[in-house]
mmCIF file of C-alpha atoms in Angstrom:
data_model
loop_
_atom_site.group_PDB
_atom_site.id
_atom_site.type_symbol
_atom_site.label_atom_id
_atom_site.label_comp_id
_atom_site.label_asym_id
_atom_site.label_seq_id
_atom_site.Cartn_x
_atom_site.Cartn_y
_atom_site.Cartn_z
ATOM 1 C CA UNK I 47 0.000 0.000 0.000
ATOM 2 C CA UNK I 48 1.143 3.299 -1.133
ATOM 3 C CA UNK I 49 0.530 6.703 1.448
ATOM 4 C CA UNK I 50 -0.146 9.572 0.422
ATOM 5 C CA UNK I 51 -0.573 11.817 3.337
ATOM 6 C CA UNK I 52 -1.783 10.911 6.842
ATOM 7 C CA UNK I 53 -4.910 11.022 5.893
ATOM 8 C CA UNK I 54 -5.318 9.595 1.936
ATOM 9 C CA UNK I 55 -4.840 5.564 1.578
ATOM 10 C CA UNK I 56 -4.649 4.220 -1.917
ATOM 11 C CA UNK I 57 -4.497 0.563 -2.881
ATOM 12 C CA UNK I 58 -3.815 -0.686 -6.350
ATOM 13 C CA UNK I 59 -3.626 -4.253 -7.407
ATOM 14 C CA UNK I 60 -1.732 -3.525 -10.673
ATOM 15 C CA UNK I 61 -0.996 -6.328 -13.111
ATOM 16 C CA UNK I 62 2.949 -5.962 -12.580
ATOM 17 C CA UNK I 63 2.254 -8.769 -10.126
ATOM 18 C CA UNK I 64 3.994 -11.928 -11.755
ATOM 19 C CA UNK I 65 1.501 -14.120 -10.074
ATOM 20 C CA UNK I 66 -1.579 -15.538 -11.848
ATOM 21 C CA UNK I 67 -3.298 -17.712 -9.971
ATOM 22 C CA UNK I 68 -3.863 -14.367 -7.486
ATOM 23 C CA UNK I 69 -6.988 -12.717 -6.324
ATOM 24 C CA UNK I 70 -7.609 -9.581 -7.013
ATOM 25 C CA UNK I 71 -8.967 -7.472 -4.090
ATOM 26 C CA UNK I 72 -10.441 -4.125 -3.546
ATOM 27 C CA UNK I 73 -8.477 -3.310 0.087
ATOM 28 C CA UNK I 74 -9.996 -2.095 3.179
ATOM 29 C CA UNK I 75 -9.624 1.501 4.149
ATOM 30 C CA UNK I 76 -9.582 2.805 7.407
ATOM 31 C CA UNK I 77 -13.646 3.556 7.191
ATOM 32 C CA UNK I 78 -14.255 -0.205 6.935
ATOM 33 C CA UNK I 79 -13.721 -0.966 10.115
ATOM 34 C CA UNK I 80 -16.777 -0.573 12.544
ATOM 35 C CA UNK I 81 -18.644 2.751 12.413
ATOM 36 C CA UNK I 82 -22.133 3.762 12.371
ATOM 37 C CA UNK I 83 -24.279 6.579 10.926
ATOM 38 C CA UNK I 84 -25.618 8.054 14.046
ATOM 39 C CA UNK I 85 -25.062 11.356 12.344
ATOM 40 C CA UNK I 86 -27.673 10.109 9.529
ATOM 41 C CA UNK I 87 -24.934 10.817 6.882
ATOM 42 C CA UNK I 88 -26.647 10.922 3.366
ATOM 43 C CA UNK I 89 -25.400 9.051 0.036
ATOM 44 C CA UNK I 90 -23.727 11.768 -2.042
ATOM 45 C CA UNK I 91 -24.950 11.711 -6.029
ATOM 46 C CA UNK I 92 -22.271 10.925 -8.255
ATOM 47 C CA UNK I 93 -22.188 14.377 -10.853
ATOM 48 C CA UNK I 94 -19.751 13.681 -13.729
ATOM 49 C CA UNK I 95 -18.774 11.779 -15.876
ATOM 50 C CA UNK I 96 -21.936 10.558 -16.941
ATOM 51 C CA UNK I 97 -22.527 6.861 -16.111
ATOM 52 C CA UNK I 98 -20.814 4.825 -19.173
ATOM 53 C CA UNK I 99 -19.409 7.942 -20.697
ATOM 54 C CA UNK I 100 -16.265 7.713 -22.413
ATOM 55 C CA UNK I 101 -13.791 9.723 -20.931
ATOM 56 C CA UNK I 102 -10.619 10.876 -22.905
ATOM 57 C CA UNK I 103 -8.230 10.462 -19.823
ATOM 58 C CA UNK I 104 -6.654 7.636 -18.012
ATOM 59 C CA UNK I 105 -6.789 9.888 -14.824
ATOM 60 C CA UNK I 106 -10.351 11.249 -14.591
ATOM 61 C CA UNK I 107 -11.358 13.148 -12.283
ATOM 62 C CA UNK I 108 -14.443 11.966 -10.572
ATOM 63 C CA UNK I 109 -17.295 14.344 -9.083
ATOM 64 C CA UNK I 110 -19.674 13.791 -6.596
ATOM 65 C CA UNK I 111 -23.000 16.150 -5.184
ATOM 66 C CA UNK I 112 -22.342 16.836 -1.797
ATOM 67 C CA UNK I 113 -23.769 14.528 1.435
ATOM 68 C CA UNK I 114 -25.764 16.056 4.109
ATOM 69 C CA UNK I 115 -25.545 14.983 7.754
ATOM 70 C CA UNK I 116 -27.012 16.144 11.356
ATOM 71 C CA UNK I 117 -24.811 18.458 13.187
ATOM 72 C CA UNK I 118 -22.223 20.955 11.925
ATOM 73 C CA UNK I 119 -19.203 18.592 11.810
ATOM 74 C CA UNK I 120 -16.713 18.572 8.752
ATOM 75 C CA UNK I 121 -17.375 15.565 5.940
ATOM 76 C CA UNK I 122 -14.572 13.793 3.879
ATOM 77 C CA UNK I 123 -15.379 11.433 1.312
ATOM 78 C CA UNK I 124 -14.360 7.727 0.013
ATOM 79 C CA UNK I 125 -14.227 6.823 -3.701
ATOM 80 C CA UNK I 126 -13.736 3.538 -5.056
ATOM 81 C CA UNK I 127 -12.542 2.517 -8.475
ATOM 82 C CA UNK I 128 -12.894 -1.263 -9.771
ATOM 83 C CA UNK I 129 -12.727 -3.705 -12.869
ATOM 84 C CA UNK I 130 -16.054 -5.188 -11.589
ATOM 85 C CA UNK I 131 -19.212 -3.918 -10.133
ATOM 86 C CA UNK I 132 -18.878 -6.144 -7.462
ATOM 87 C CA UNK I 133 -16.019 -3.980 -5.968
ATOM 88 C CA UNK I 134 -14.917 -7.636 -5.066
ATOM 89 C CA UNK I 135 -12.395 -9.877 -5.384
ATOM 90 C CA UNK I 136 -12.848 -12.318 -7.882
ATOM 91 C CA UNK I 137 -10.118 -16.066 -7.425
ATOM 92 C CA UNK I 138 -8.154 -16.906 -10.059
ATOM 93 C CA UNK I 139 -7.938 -13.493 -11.862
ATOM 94 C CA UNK I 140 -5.580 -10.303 -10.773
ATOM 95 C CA UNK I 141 -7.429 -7.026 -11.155
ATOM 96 C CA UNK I 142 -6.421 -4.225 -13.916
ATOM 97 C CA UNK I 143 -6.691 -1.462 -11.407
ATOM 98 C CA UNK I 144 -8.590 -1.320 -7.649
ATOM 99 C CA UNK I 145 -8.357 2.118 -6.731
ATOM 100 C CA UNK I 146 -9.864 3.108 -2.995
ATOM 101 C CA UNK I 147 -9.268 6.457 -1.282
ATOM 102 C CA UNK I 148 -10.367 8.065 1.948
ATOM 103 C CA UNK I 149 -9.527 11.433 3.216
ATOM 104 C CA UNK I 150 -11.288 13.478 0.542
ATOM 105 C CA UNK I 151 -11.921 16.647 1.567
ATOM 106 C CA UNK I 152 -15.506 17.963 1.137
ATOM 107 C CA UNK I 153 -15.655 20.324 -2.258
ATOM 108 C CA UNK I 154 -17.474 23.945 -0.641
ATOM 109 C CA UNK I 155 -19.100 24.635 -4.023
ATOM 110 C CA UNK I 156 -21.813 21.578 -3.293
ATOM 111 C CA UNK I 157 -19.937 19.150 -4.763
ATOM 112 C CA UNK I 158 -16.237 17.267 -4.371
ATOM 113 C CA UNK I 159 -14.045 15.693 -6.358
ATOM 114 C CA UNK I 160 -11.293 13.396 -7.007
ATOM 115 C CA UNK I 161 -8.530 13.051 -9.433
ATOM 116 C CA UNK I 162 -7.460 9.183 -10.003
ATOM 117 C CA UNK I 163 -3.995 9.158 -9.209
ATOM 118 C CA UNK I 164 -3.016 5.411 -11.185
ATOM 119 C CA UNK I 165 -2.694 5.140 -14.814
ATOM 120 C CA UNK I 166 -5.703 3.323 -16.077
ATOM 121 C CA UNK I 167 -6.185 0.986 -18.550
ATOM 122 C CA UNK I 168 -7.089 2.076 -22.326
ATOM 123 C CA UNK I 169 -10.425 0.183 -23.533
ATOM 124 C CA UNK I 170 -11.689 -1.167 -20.687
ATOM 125 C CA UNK I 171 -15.252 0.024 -18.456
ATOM 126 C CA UNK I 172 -14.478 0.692 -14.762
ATOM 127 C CA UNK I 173 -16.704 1.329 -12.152
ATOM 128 C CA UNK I 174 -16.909 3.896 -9.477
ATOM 129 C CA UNK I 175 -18.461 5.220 -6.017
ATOM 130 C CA UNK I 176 -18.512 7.466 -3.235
ATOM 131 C CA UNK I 177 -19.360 7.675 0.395
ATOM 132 C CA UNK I 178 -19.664 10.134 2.912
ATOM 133 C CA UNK I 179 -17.929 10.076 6.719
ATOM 134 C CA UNK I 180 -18.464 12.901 9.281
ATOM 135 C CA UNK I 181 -16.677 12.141 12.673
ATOM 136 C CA UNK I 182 -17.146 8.378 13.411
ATOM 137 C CA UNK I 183 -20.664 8.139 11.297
ATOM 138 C CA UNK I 184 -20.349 6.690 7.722
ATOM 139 C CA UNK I 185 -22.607 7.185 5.209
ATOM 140 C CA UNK I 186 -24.125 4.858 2.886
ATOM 141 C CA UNK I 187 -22.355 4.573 -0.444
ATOM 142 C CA UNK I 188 -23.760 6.678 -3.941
ATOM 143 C CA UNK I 189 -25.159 4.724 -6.868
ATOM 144 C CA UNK I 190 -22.626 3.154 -8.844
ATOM 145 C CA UNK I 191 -21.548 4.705 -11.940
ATOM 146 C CA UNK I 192 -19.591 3.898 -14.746
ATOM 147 C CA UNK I 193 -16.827 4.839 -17.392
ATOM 148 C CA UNK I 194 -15.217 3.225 -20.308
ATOM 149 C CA UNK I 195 -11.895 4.746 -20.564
ATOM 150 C CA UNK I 196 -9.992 6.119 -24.477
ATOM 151 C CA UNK I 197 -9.905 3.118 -26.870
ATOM 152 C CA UNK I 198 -6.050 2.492 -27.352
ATOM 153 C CA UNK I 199 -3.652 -0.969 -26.813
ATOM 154 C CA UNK I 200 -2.260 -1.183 -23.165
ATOM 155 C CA UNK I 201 -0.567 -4.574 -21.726
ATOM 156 C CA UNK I 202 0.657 -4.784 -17.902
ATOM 157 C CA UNK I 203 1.217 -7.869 -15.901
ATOM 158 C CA UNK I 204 -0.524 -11.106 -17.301
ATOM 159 C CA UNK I 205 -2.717 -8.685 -19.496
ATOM 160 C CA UNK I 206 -2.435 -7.441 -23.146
ATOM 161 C CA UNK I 207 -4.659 -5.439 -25.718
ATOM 162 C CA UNK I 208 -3.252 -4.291 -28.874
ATOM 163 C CA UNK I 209 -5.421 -3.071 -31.912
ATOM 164 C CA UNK I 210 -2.810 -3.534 -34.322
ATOM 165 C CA UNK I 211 -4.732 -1.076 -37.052
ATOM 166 C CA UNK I 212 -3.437 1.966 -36.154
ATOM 167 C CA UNK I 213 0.524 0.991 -37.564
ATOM 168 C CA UNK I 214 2.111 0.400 -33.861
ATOM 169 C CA UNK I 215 2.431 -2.311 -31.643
ATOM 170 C CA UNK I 216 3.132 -3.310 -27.703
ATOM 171 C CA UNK I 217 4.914 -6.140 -28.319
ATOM 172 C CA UNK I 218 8.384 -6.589 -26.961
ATOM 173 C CA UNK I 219 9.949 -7.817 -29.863
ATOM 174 C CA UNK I 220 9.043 -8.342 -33.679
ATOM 175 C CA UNK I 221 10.440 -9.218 -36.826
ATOM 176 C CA UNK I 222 9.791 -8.815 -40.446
ATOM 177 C CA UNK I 223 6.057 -6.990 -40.113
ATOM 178 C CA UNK I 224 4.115 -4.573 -41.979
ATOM 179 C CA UNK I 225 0.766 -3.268 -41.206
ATOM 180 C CA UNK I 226 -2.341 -1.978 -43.282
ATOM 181 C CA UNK I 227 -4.000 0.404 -41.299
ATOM 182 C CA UNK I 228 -8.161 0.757 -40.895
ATOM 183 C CA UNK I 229 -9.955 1.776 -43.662
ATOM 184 C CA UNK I 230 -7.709 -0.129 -45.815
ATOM 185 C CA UNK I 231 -8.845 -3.556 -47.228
ATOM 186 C CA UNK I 232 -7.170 -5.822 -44.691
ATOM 187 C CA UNK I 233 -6.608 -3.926 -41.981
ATOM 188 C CA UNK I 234 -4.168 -5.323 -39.292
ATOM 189 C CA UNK I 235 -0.651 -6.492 -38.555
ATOM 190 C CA UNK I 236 1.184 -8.581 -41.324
ATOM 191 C CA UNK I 237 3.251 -11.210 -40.558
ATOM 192 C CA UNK I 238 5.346 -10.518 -44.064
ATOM 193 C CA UNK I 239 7.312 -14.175 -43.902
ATOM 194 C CA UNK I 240 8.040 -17.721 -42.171
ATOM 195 C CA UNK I 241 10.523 -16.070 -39.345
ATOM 196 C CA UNK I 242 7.695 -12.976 -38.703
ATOM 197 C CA UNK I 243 6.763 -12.337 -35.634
ATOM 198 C CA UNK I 244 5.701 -10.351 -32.363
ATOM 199 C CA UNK I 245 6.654 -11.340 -28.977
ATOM 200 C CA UNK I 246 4.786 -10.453 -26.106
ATOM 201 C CA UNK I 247 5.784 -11.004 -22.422
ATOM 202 C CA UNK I 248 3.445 -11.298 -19.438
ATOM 203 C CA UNK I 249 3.202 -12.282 -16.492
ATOM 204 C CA UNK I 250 1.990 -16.567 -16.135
ATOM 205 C CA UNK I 251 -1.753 -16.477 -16.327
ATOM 206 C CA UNK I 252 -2.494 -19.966 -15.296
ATOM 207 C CA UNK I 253 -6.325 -19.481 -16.908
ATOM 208 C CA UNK I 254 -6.942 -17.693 -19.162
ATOM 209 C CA UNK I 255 -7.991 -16.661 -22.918
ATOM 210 C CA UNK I 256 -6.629 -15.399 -25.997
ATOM 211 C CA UNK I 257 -8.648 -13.372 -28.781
ATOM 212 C CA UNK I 258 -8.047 -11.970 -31.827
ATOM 213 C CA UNK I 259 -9.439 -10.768 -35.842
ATOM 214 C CA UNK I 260 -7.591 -12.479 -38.833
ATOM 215 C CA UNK I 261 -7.949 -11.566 -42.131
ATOM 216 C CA UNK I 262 -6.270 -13.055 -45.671
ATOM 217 C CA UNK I 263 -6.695 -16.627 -44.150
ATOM 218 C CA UNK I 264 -5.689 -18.027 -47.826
ATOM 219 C CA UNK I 265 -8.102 -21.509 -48.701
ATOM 220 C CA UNK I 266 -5.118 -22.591 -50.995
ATOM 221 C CA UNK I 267 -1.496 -22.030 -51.705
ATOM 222 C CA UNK I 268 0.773 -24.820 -51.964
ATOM 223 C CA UNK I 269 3.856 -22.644 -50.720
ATOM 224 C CA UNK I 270 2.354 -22.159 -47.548
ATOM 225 C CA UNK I 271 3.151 -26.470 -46.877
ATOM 226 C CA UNK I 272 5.805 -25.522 -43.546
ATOM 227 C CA UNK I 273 3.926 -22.411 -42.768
ATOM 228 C CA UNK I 274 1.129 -22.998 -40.248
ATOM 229 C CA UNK I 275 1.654 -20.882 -37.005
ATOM 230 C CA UNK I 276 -0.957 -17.922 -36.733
ATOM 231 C CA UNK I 277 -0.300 -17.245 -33.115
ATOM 232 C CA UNK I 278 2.016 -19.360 -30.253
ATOM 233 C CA UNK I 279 2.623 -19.492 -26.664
ATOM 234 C CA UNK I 280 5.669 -21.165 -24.200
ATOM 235 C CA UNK I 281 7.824 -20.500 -21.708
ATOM 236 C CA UNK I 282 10.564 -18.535 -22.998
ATOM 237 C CA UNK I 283 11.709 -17.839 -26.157
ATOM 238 C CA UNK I 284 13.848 -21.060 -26.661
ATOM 239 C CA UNK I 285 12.620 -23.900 -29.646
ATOM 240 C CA UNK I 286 9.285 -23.933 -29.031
ATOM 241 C CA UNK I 287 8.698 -27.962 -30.498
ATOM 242 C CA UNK I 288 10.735 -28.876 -26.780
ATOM 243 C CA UNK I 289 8.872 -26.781 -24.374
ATOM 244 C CA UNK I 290 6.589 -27.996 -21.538
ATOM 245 C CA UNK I 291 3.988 -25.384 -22.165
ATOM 246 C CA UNK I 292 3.735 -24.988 -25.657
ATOM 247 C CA UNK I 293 0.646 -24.171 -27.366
ATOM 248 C CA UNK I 294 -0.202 -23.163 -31.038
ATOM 249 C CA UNK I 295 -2.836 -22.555 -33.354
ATOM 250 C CA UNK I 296 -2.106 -23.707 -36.761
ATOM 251 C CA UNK I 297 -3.812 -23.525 -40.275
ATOM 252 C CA UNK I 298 -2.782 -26.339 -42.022
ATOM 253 C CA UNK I 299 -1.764 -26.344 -45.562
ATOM 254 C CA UNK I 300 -3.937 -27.119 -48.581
ATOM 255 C CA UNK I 301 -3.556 -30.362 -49.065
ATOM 256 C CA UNK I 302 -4.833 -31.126 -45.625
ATOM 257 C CA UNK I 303 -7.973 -29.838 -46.657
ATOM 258 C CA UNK I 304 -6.942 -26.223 -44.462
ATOM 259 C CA UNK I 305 -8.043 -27.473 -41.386
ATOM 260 C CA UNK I 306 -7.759 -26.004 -38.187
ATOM 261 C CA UNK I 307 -5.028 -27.654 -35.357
ATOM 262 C CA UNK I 308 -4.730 -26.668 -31.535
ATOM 263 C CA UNK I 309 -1.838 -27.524 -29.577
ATOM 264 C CA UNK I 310 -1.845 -27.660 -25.880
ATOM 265 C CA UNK I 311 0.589 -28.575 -23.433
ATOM 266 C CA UNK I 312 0.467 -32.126 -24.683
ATOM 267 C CA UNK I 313 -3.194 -32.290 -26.101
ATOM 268 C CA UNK I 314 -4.080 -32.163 -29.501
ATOM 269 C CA UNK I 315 -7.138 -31.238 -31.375
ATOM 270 C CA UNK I 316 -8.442 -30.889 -35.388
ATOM 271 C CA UNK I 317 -10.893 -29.586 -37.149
ATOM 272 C CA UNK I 318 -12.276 -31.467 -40.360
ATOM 273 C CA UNK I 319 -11.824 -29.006 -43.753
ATOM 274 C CA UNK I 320 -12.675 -25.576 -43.535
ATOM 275 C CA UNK I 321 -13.585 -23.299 -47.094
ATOM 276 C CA UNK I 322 -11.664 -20.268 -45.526
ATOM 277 C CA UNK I 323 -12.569 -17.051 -47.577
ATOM 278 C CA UNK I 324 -9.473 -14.709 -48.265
ATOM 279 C CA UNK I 325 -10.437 -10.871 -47.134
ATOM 280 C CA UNK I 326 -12.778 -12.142 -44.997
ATOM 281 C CA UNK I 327 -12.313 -11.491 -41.168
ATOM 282 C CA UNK I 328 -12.791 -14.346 -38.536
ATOM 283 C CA UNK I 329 -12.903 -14.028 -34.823
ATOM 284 C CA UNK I 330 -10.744 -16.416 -33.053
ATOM 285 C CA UNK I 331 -11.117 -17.391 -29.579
ATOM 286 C CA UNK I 332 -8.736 -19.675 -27.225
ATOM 287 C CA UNK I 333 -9.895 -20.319 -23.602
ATOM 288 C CA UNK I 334 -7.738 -23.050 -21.156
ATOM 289 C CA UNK I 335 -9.288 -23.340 -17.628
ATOM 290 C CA UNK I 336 -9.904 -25.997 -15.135
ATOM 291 C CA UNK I 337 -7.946 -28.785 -17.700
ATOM 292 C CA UNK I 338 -9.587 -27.790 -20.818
ATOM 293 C CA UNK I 339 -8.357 -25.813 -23.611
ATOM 294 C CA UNK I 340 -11.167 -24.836 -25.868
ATOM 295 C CA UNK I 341 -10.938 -23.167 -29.316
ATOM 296 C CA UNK I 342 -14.037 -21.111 -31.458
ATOM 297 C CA UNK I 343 -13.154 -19.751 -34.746
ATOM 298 C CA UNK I 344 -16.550 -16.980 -36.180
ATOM 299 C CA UNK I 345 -17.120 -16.028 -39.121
ATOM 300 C CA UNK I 346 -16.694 -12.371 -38.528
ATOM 301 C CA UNK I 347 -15.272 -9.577 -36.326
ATOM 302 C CA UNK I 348 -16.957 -10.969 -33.018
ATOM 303 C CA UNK I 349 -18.686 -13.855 -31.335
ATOM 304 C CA UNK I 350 -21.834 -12.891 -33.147
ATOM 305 C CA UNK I 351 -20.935 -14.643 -36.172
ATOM 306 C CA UNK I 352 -21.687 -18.079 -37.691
ATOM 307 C CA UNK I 353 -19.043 -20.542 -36.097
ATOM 308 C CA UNK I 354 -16.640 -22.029 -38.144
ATOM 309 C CA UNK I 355 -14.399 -24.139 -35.864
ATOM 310 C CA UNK I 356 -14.992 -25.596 -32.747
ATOM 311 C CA UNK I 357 -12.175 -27.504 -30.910
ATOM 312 C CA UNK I 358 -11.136 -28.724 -27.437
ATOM 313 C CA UNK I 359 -8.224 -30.493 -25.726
ATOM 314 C CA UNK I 360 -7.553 -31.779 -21.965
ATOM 315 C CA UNK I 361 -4.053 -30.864 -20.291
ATOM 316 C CA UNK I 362 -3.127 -32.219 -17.188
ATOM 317 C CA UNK I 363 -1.561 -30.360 -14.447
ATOM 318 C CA UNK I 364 -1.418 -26.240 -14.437
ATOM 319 C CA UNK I 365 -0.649 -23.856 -17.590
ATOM 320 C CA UNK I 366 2.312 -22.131 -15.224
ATOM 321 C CA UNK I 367 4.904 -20.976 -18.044
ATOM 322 C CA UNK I 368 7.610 -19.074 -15.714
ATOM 323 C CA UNK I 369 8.638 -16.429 -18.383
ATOM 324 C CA UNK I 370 5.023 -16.638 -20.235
ATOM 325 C CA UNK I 371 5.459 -15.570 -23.915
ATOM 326 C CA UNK I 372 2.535 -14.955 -26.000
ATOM 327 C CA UNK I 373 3.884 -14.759 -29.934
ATOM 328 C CA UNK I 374 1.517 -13.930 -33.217
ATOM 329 C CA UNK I 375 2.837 -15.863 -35.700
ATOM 330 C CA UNK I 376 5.931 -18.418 -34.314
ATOM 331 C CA UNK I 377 9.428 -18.480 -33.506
ATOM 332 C CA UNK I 378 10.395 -20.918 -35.111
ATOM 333 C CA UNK I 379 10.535 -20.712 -38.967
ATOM 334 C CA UNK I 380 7.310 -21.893 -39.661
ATOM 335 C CA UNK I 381 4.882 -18.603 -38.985
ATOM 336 C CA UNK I 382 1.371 -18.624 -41.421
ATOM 337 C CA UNK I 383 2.675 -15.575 -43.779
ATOM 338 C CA UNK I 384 0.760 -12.940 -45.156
ATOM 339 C CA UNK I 385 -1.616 -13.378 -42.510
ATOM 340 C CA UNK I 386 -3.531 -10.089 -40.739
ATOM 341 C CA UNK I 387 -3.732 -9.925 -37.054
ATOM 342 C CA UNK I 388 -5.724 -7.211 -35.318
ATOM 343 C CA UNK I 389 -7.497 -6.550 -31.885
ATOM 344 C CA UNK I 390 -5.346 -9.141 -29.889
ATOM 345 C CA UNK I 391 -6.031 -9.720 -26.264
ATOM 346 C CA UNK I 392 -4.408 -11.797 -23.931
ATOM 347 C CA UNK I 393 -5.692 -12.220 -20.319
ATOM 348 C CA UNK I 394 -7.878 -13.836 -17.735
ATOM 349 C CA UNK I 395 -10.990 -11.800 -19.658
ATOM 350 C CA UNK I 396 -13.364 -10.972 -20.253
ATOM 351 C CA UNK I 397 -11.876 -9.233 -23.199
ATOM 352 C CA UNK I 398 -12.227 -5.204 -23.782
ATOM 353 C CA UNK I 399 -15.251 -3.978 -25.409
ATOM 354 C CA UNK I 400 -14.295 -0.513 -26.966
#
C-alpha cells in the first residue's frame, strides 16, 4: 500500500504482479472498520462523468453532489474505483486497477471531487463510487456509476490489448512486419514471412484466454506447406517444439484440406476441412481453464458470427509458463505468412469492449 498523506490511503492491485493464480482485491480503508451513521450521513450523487461515458483520460477526475448529515461537523469522502461492479475480489484473476481512497476533503461549491492518481487501462469500463464520513458516522455509499476509458492498446502484468490497425504495436519484440491500417482492405498487422513475428511477455496467467481478428486466411497455396503458425505461446523464447507449455494454433496447408489444429501442453485437437474465404475477417477465440483448452473460430469480427471451428483439448496439471510468452505468428521458422492480425487480447478476460 502506497501513502499519500496521513490522511489519503490508496491501494492498487496492478498487473505488474507476476503471479496468476492471485486474487484480485479491492483493500480495506480505514472507514471499513466498525462505524455507524448516528449522524444520519446521506449518500452523495455521483455528478460527472456521466454513467458509461467515455472519458478521454486515463486519470479522470471523478465528481460527486455533496452529502448532508445532522450536526455541523466537517465531511470527507471515500471513492472507489474497480474492474467489476462487485467492488470484489474475484479467485483466479488479478485485477487491472482497484483504486480506494479516503480522506477526501468535502468540495465547498456543493460538490467534491477526485482526481485518479493510477494510470488506467485504455479500452476497458471501470466502475466507481462514493461515500460520505463525518466524525465516526459513515454514510451509505452513492449509486454506482460507470466509465469506459480512451480506446487504445495497453498490456501490464498477465494482461495485453493491442489493436494492431493503427501501424504500432506493444509487443516486446518483432520481426519482419508490416501493417495496413483501418480503412484499408485488410486492416491489421502482417506477418510478411516464415521467421515474422511479435513477442509479447506477461506475467503466467495460469487461466486464461486469448482473442483476436484475422484476415487473408488463404483456402489454398501450396507454398504455404511448412507455414502454419498464426499465433504461439511457451515459456521462454527457446525452440518452441521442446517446451513444456507450448501451445499453437495452426492452419494447415492445402492439401490437408486447411483445417484447423490446436496444440496444448500435450493435447491435440483438429478440425475437419474448412472453405476459408481470403479478405474475410474471422474471430478467433482460445480459452484453457480448469484442464480444458477450448478453441471457437466466427465467421466475422466478433462472437456474433456463424461458427466455423470448434475444438477442445484436456491438459493435465497447471498452464504455469515461468517467463510466459505470447507470440503472433511463431518463432520458429514456420509462422502462417501474409496473414492479418488485429485486436489481440491476452488475459484472464473478459476481453475489452471498446
Amino acid at each position: 500500500m502506497r501513502k499519500l498523506g496521513s490522511l489519503i490511503s490508496i491501494a492498487a492491485l496492478v498487473l505488474a504482479v507476476a503471479c496468476g493464480g492471485g486474487e484480485r482485491q479491492l483493500p480495506a480503508t480505514p472507514s471499513d472498520v466498525g462505524g455507524s451513521n448516528s449522524a444520519n450521513v446521506t449518500a452523495p450523487t455521483p455528478d460527472s462523468p456521466g454513467d458509461d461515458a467515455r472519458i478521454d483520460t486515463i486519470r479522470p477526475t471523478l465528481r460527486v453532489n455533496n452529502a448532508s448529515s445532522d450536526g455541523g461537523g466537517s465531511r470527507s469522502y471515500e471513492f472507489q474505483v474497480s474492474d467489476n461492479s462487485g467492488f470484489s475480489s474475484v479467485t483466479g484473476q488479478t485485477a487491472l486497477v482497484a483504486v480506494s481512497q479516503s480522506g477526501v476533503p468535502e468540495g465547498a461549491d456543493g460538490k467534491t471531487s477526485y482526481v485518479v492518481p493510477i494510470d488506467l487501462f485504455k479500452t476497458t469500463r471501470y466502475y466507481w463510487r462514493s461515500r460520505a464520513l463525518s466524525g465516526s458516522s459513515i454514510g451509505p455509499w452513492s449509486a454506482t456509476w460507470r466509465l469506459r476509458t480512451p480506446v487504445g492498446s495497453y498490456k501490464g502484468g498477465n494482461q495485453a490489448f493491442d489493436i494492431l490497425t493503427d501501424g504500432n504495436n506493444i509487443s516486446d519484440e518483432f520481426r519482419d512486419i508490416s501493417y495496413e491500417l483501418q480503412g484499408q482492405d485488410n486492416p491489421g498487422l502482417k506477418l510478411n514471412g516464415p521467421e515474422s513475428y511479435a513477442l509479447y511477455r506477461i506475467a503466467t496467467l495460469s487461466e486464461g484466454e486469448i482473442s483476436f481478428i484475422a484476415r487473408r486466411i488463404k483456402p489454398g497455396d501450396s507454398s504455404f506447406n511448412s507455414q502454419v503458425k498464426m499465433i504461439s505461446m511457451q515459456d521462454g523464447t527457446g525452440d518452441w517444439n521442446g517446451n513444456a507449455f507450448r501451445v499453437a494454433i495452426e492452419k494447415r496447408p492445402p492439401r490437408e484440406s486447411g483445417k484447423l489444429v490446436l496444440r496444448f501442453m500435450s493435447g491435440v485437437a483438429e478440425s475437419g476441412g474448412i472453405g476459408w474465404q481470403d479478405h474475410r475477417p474471422y474471430y478467433f477465440k482460445l480459452e484453457w481453464r480448469g484442464g480444458t483448452a477450448r478453441l471457437r473460430v466466427f465467421f466475422g469480427e466478433n462472437e456474433g458470427g456463424p461458427l466455423v471451428a470448434d475444438l477442445s483439448t484436456g491438459y493435465s496439471g497447471t498452464y504455469s509458463p515461468p517467463n510466459h510468452a505470447v507470440v503472433l505468428g511463431s518463432l520458429v521458422n514456420d509462422t502462417f505468412r501474409d496473414v492479418r492480425i488485429s485486436w489481440m487480447y491476452v488475459g484472464p478476460g473478459p476481453r475489452p469492449q471498446p
